mmCIF file of C-alpha atoms and ligand atoms in Angstrom:
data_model
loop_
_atom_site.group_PDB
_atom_site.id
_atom_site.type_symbol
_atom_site.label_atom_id
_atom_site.label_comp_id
_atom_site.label_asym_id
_atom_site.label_seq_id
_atom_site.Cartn_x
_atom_site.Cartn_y
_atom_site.Cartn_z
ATOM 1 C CA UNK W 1 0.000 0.000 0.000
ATOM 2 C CA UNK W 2 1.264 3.435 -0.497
ATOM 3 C CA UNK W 3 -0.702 6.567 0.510
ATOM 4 C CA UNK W 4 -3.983 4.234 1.094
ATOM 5 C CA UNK W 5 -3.861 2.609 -2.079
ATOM 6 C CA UNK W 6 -2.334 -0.615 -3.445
ATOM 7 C CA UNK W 7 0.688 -0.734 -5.328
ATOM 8 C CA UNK W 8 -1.273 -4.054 -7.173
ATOM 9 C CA UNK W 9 -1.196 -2.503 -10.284
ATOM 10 C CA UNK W 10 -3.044 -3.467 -13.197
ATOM 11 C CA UNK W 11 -6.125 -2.576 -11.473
ATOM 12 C CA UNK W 12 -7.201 0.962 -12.302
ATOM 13 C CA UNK W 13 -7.432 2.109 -8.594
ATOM 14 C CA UNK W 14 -3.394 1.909 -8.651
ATOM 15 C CA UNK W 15 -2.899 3.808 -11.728
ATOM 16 C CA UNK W 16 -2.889 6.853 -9.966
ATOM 17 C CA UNK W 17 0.043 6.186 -7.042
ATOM 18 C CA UNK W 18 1.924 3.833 -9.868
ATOM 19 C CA UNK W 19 2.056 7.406 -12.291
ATOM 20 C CA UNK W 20 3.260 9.628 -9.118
ATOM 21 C CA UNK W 21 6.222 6.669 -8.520
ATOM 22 C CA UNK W 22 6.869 6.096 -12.137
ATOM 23 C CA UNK W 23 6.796 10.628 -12.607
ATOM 24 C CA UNK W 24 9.048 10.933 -9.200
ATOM 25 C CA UNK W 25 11.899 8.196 -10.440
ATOM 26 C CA UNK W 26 11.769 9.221 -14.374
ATOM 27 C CA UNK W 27 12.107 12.837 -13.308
ATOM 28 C CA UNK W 28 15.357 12.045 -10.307
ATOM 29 C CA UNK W 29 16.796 10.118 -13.729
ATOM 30 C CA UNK W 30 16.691 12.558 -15.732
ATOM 31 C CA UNK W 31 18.948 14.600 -12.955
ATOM 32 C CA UNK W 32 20.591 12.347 -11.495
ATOM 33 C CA UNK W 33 21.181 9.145 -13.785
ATOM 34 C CA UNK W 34 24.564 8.352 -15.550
ATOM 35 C CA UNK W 35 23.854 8.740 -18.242
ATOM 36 C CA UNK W 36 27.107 9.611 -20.337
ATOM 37 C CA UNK W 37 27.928 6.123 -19.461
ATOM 38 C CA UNK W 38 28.886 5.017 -23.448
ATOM 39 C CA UNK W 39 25.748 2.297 -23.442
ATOM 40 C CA UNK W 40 23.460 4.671 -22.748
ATOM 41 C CA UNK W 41 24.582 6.942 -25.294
ATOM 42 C CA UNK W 42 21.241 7.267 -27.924
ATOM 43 C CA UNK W 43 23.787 6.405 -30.453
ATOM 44 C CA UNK W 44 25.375 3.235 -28.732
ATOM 45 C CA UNK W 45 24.851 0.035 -31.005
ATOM 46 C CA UNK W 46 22.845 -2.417 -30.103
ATOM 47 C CA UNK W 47 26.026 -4.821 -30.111
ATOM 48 C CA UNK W 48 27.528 -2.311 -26.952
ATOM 49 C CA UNK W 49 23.790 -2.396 -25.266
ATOM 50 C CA UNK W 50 24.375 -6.277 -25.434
ATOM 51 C CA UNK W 51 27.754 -6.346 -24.343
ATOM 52 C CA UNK W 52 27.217 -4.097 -21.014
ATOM 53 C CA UNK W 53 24.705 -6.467 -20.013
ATOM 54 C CA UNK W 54 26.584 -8.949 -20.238
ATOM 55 C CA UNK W 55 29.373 -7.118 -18.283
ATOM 56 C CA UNK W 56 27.356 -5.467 -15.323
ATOM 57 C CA UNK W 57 25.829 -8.562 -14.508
ATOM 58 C CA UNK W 58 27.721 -8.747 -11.110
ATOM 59 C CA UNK W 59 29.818 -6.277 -12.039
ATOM 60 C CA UNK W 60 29.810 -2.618 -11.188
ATOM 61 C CA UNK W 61 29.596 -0.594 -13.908
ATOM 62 C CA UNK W 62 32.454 1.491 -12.688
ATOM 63 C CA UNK W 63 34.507 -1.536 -13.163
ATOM 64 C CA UNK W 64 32.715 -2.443 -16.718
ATOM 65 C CA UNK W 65 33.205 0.944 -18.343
ATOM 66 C CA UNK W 66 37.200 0.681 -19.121
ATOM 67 C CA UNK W 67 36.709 -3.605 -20.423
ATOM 68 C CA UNK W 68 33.818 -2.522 -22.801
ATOM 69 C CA UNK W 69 35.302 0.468 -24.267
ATOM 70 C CA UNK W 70 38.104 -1.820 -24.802
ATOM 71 C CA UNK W 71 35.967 -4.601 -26.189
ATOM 72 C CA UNK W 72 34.264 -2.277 -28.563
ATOM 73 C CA UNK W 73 37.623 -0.679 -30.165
ATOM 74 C CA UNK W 74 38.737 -4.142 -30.619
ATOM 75 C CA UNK W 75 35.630 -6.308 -31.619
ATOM 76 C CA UNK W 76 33.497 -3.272 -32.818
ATOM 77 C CA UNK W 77 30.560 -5.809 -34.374
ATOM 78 C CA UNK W 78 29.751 -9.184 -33.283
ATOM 79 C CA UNK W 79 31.071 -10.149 -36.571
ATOM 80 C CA UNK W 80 34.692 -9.252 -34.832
ATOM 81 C CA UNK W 81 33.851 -11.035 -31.560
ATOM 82 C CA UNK W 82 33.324 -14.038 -33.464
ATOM 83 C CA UNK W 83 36.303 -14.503 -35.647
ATOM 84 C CA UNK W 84 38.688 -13.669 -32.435
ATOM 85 C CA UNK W 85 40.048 -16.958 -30.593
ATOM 86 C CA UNK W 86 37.610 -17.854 -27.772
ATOM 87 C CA UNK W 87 41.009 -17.310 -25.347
ATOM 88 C CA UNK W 88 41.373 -13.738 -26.322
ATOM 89 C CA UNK W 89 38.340 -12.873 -25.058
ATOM 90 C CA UNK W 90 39.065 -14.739 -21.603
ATOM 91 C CA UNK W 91 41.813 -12.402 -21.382
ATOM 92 C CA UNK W 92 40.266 -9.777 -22.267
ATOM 93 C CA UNK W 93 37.956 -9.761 -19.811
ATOM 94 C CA UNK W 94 40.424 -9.399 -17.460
ATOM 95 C CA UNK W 95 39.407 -8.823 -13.648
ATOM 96 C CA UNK W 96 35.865 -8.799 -14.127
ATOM 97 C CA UNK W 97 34.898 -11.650 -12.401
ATOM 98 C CA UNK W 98 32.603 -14.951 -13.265
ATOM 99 C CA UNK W 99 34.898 -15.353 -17.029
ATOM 100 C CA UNK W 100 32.225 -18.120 -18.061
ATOM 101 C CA UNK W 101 30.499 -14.945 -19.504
ATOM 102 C CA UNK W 102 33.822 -13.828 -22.189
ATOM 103 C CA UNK W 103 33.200 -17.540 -23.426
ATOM 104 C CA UNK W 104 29.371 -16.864 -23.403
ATOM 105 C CA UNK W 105 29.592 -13.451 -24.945
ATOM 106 C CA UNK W 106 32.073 -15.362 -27.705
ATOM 107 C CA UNK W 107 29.465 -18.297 -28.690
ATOM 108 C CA UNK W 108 26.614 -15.754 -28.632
ATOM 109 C CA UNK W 109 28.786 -13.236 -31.005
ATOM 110 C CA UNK W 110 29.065 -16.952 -33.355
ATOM 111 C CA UNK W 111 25.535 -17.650 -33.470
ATOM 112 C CA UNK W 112 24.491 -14.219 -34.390
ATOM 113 C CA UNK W 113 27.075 -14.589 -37.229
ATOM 114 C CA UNK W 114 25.705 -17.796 -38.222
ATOM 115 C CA UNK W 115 21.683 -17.007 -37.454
ATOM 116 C CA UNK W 116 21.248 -12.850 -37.970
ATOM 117 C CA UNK W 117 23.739 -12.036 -40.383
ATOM 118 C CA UNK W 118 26.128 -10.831 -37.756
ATOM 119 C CA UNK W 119 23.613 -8.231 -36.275
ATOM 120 C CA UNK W 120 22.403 -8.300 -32.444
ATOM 121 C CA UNK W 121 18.530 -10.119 -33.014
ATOM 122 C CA UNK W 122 15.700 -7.527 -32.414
ATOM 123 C CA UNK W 123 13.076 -9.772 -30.627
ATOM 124 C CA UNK W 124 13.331 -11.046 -27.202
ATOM 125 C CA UNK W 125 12.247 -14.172 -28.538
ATOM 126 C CA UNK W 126 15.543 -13.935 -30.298
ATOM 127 C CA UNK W 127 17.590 -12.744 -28.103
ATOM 128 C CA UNK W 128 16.570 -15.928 -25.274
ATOM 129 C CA UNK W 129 17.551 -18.026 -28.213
ATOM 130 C CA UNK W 130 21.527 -17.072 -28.253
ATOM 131 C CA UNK W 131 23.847 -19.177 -26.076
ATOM 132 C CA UNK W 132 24.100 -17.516 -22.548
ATOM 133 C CA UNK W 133 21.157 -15.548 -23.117
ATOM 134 C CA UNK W 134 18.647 -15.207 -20.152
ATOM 135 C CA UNK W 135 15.072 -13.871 -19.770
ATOM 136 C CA UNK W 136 17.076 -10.700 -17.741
ATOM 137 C CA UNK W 137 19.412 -9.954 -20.794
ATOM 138 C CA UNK W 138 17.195 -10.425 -23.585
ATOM 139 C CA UNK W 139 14.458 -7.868 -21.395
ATOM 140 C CA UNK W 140 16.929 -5.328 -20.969
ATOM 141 C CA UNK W 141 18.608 -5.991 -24.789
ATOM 142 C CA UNK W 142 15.240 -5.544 -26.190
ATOM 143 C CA UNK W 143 14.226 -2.382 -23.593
ATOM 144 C CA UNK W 144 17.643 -1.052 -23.961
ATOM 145 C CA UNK W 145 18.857 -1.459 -27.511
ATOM 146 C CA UNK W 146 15.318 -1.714 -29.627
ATOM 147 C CA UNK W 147 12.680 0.719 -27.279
ATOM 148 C CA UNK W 148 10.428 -2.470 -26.513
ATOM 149 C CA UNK W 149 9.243 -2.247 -23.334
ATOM 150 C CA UNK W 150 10.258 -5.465 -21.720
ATOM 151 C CA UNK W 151 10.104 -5.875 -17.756
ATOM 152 C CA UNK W 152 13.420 -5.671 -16.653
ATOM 153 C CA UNK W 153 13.965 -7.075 -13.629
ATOM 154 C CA UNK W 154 17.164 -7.106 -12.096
ATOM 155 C CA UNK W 155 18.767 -7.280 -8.041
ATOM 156 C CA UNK W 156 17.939 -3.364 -7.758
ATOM 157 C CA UNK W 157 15.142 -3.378 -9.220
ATOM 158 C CA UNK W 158 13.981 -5.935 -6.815
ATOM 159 C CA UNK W 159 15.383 -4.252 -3.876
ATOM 160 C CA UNK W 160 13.401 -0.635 -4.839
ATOM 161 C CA UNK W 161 10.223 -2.717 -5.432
ATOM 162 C CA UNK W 162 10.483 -4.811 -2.373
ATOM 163 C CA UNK W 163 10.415 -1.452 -0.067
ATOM 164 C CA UNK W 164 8.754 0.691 -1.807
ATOM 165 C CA UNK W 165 5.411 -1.204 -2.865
ATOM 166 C CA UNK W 166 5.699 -4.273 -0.766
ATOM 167 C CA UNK W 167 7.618 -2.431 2.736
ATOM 168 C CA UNK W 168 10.394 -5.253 2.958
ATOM 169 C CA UNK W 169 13.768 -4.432 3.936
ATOM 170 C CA UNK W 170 14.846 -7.194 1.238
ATOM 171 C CA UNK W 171 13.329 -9.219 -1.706
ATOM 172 C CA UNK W 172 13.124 -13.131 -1.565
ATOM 173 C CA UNK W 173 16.360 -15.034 -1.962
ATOM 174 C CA UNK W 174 15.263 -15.957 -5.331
ATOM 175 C CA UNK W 175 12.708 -14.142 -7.546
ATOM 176 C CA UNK W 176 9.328 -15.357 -7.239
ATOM 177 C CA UNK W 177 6.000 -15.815 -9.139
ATOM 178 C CA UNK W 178 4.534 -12.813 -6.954
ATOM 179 C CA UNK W 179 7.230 -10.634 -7.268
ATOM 180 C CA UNK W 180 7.411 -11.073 -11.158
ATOM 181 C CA UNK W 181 3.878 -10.060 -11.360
ATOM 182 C CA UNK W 182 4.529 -7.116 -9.354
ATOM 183 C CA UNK W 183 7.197 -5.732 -11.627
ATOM 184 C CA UNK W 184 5.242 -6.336 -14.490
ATOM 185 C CA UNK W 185 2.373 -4.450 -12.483
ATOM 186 C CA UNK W 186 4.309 -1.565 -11.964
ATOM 187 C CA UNK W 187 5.497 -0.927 -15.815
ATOM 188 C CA UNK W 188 3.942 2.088 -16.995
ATOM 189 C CA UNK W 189 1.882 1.408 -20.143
ATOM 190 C CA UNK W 190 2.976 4.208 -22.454
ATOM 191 C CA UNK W 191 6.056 3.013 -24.020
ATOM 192 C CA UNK W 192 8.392 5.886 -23.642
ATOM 193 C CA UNK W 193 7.244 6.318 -20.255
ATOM 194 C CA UNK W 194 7.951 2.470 -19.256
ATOM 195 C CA UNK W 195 11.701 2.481 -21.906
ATOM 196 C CA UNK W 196 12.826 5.160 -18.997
ATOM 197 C CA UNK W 197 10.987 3.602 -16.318
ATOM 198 C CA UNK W 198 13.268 0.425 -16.693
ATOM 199 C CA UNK W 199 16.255 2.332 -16.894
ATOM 200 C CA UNK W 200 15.502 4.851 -13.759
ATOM 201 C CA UNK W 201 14.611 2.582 -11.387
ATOM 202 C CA UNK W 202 17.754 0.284 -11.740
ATOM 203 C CA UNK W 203 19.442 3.274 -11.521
ATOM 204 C CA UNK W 204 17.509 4.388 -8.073
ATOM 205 C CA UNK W 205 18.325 0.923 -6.965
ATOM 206 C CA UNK W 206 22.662 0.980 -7.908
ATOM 207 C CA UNK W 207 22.929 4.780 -6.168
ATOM 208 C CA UNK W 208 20.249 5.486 -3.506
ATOM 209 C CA UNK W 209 18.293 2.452 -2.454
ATOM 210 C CA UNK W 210 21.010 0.112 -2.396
ATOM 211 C CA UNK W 211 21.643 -3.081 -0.305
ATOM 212 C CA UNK W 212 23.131 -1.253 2.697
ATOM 213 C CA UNK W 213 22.174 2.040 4.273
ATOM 214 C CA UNK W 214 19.600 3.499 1.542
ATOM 215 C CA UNK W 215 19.576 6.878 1.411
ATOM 216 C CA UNK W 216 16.163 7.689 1.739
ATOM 217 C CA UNK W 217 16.713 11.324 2.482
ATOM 218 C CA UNK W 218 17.842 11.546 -1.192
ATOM 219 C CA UNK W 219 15.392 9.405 -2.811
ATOM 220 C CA UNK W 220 12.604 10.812 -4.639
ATOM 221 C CA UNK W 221 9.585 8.819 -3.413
ATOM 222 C CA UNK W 222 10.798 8.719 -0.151
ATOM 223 C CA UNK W 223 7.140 9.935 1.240
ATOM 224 C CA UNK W 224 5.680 6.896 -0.536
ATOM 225 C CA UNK W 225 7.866 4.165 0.006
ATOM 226 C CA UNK W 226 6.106 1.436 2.165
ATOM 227 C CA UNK W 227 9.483 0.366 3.824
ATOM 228 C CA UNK W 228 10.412 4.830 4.903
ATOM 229 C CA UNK W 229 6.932 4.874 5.786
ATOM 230 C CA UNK W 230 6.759 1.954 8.212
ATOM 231 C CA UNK W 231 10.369 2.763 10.078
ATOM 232 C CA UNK W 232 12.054 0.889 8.157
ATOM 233 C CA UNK W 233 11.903 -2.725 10.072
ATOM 234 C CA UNK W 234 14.657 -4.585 9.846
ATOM 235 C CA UNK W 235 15.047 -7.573 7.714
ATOM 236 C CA UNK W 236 13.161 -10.724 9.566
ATOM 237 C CA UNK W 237 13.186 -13.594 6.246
ATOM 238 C CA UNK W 238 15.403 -16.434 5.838
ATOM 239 C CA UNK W 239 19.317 -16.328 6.333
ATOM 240 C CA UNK W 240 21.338 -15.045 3.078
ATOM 241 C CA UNK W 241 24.563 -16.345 1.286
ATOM 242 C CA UNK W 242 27.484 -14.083 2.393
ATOM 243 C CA UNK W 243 29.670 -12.838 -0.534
ATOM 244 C CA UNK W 244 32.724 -13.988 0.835
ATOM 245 C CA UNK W 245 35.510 -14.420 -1.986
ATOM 246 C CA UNK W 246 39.056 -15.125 -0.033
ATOM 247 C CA UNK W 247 39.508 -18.884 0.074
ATOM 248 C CA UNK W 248 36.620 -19.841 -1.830
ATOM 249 C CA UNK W 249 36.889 -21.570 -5.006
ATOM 250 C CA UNK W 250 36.014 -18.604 -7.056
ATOM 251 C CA UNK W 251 39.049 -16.704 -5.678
ATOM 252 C CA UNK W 252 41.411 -19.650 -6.808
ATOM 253 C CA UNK W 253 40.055 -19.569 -10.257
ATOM 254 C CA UNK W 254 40.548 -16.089 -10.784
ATOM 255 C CA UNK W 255 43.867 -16.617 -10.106
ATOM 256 C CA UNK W 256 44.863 -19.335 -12.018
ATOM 257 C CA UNK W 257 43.545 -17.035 -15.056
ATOM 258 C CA UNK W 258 45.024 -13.998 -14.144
ATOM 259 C CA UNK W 259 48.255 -16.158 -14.223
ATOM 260 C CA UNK W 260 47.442 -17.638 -17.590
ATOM 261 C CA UNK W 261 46.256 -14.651 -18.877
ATOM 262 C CA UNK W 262 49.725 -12.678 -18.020
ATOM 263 C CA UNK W 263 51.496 -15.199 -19.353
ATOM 264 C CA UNK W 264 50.339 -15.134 -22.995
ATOM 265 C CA UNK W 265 51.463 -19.030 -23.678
ATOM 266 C CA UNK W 266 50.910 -22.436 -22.042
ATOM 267 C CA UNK W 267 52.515 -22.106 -18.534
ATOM 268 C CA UNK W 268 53.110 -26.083 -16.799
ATOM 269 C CA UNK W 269 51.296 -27.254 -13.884
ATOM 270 C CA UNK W 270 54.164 -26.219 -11.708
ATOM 271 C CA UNK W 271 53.730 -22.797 -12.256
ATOM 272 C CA UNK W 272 49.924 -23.013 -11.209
ATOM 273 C CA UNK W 273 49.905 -25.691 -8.548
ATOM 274 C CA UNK W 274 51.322 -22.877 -5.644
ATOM 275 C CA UNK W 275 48.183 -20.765 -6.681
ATOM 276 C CA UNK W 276 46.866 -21.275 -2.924
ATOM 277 C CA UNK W 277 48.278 -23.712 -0.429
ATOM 278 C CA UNK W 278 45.601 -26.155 -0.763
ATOM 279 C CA UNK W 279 46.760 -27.740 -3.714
ATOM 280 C CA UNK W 280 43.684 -30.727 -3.562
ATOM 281 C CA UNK W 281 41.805 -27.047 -4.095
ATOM 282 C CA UNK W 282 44.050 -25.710 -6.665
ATOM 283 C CA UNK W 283 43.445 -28.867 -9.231
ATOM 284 C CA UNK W 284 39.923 -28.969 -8.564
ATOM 285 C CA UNK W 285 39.565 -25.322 -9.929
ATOM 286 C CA UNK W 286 41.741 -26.814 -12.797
ATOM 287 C CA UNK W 287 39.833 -29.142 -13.177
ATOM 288 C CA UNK W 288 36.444 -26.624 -13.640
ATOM 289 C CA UNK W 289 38.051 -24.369 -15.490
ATOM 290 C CA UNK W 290 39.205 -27.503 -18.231
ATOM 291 C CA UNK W 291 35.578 -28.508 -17.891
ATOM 292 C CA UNK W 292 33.760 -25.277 -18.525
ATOM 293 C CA UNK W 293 35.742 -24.661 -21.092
ATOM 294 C CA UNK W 294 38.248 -21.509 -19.750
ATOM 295 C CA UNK W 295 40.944 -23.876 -20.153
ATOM 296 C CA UNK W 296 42.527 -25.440 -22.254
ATOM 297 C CA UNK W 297 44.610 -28.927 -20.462
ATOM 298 C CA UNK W 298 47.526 -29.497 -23.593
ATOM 299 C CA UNK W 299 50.396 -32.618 -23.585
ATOM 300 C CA UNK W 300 53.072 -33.104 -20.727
ATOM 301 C CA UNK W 301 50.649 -31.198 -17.912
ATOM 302 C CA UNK W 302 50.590 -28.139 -19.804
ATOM 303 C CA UNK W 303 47.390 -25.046 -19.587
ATOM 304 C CA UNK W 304 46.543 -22.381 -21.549
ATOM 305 C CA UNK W 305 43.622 -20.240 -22.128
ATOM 306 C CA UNK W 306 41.528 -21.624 -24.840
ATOM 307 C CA UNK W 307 42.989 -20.950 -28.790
HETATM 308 S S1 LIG E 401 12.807 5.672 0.562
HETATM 309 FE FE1 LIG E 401 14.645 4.536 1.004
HETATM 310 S S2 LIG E 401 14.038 2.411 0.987
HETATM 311 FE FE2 LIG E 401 12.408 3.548 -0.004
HETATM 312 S S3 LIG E 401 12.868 3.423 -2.165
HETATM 313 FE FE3 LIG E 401 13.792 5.290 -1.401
HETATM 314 S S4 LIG E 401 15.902 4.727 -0.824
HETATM 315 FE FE4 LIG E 401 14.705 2.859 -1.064
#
């Protein structure tokens, strides 16, 4: 509920406080969003739109920005992307964490070679058709790069939508059935109003109403978000993951490609078993990368990143 009447959009009695959210976040965008960020420059290809979605998914885009522009002077069409080696664009994506996506990025820079003529597809339908492709990326591909108005749903969306229309500290672990009808409730229905809607209030959730300390005293619907309103309760659901990255398996892959990736030729196992003390750890993370395909295992316990 906000100001007396439900969020539950869809029905025409929440038309009215849907507009004054959808006017209040549009408007702080238009002020406040980052916009000279290069993908959301109105002349950006769609083939950059698809590429920093790929990217700043789990990735801030302060980290992205430098990778893509390099992507895009390198592999300016997917036609490019596709005729590199699969282990150039492993190391190319450097430090950006979760590399599975450079290989991802490479197959689904292939198929639109081999399926669209080497042009990013223009229909989500598409889009979820390419190899890697989810139902977030081809939502905010088609939203982003082609004006249809998709519901975009990502973590900060989720987060703005959880206090502000349902007064939760948090969303659900995982996104559920109720929670995708309430995003798709709350798109505006004029197209130019919902393009901008998607865009603003991902953009409320990365600066003001993120995970930790929201700064409600800067956010523009402050006076109607359910969450403010009630006192903000503190978070009473089930336990959540930690993000905790030294020691985990994650951390020891990223280094045995940052190691590979330096070292622009095979490099033995020698040089990679010492990548943590644990070395029953260090070849199982060998061992994943040579099985999801970020590795390449060669004769005489040699590695190197795919060719
Ligand atoms: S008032 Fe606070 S919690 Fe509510 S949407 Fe704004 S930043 Fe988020």
């Amino acid at each position: 509920m906000v100001g007396g009447v439900s969020y539950d959009a869809g029905m025409s009695s929440a038309r009215a406080p849907m507009s004054l959210l959808h006017e209040r976040v549009n408007a702080w965008y238009a002020e406040a969003g980052r916009k000279h960020l290069p993908w959301r420059e109105p002349d950006c290809s769609p083939w950059g739109v698809f590429l920093s979605e790929v990217m700043s998914q789990q990735t801030p885009l302060a980290r992205v920005e430098p990778i893509w522009r390099e992507w895009m002077e390198r592999w300016p069409t997917p036609t490019d992307l596709a005729a590199a080696a699969p282990g150039d664009a492993v190391r190319a994506w450097g430090r950006l964490g979760y590399p599975r996506r450079a290989l991802r990025l490479h197959e689904a820079a292939r198929a639109m070679v081999e399926r669209h003529g080497g042009r990013v597809p223009d229909t989500p339908e598409d889009l979820l058709a390419l190899p890697g492709v989810g139902a977030y990326t081809a939502a905010a591909v088609s939203c982003f790069a082609f004006g249809i108005p998709e519901v975009v749903v990502d973590t900060n969306v989720r987060r703005v939508l959880a206090r502000a229309a349902e007064g939760k500290a948090l969303p659900n672990v995982t996104l559920n059935r109720t929670e995708a009808r309430l995003a798709a409730d709350s798109m505006p229905a004029d197209r130019a109003t919902a393009n901008t809607w998607n865009v603003a209030v991902m953009e409320l959730g990365a600066l003001v109403c993120v995970a930790r300390g929201p700064r409600c005293d800067e956010c523009p619907v402050a006076d109607l978000c359910e969450w403010n309103r009630a006192g903000r309760p503190a978070y009473d659901g089930p336990p959540r993951r930690g993000q905790s990255w030294h020691g985990t398996d994650r951390q020891v892959r990223g280094e045995l490609l940052r190691r590979l990736r330096d070292a622009r030729e095979s490099l033995p196992l020698s040089r990679l078993e010492d990548s943590t003390d644990d070395r029953v750890q260090v070849m199982r993370c060998l061992d994943s990368l040579v099985a999801d395909g970020l590795v390449e295992p060669l004769s005489g316990s040699r590695f190197r990143l795919p060719a």
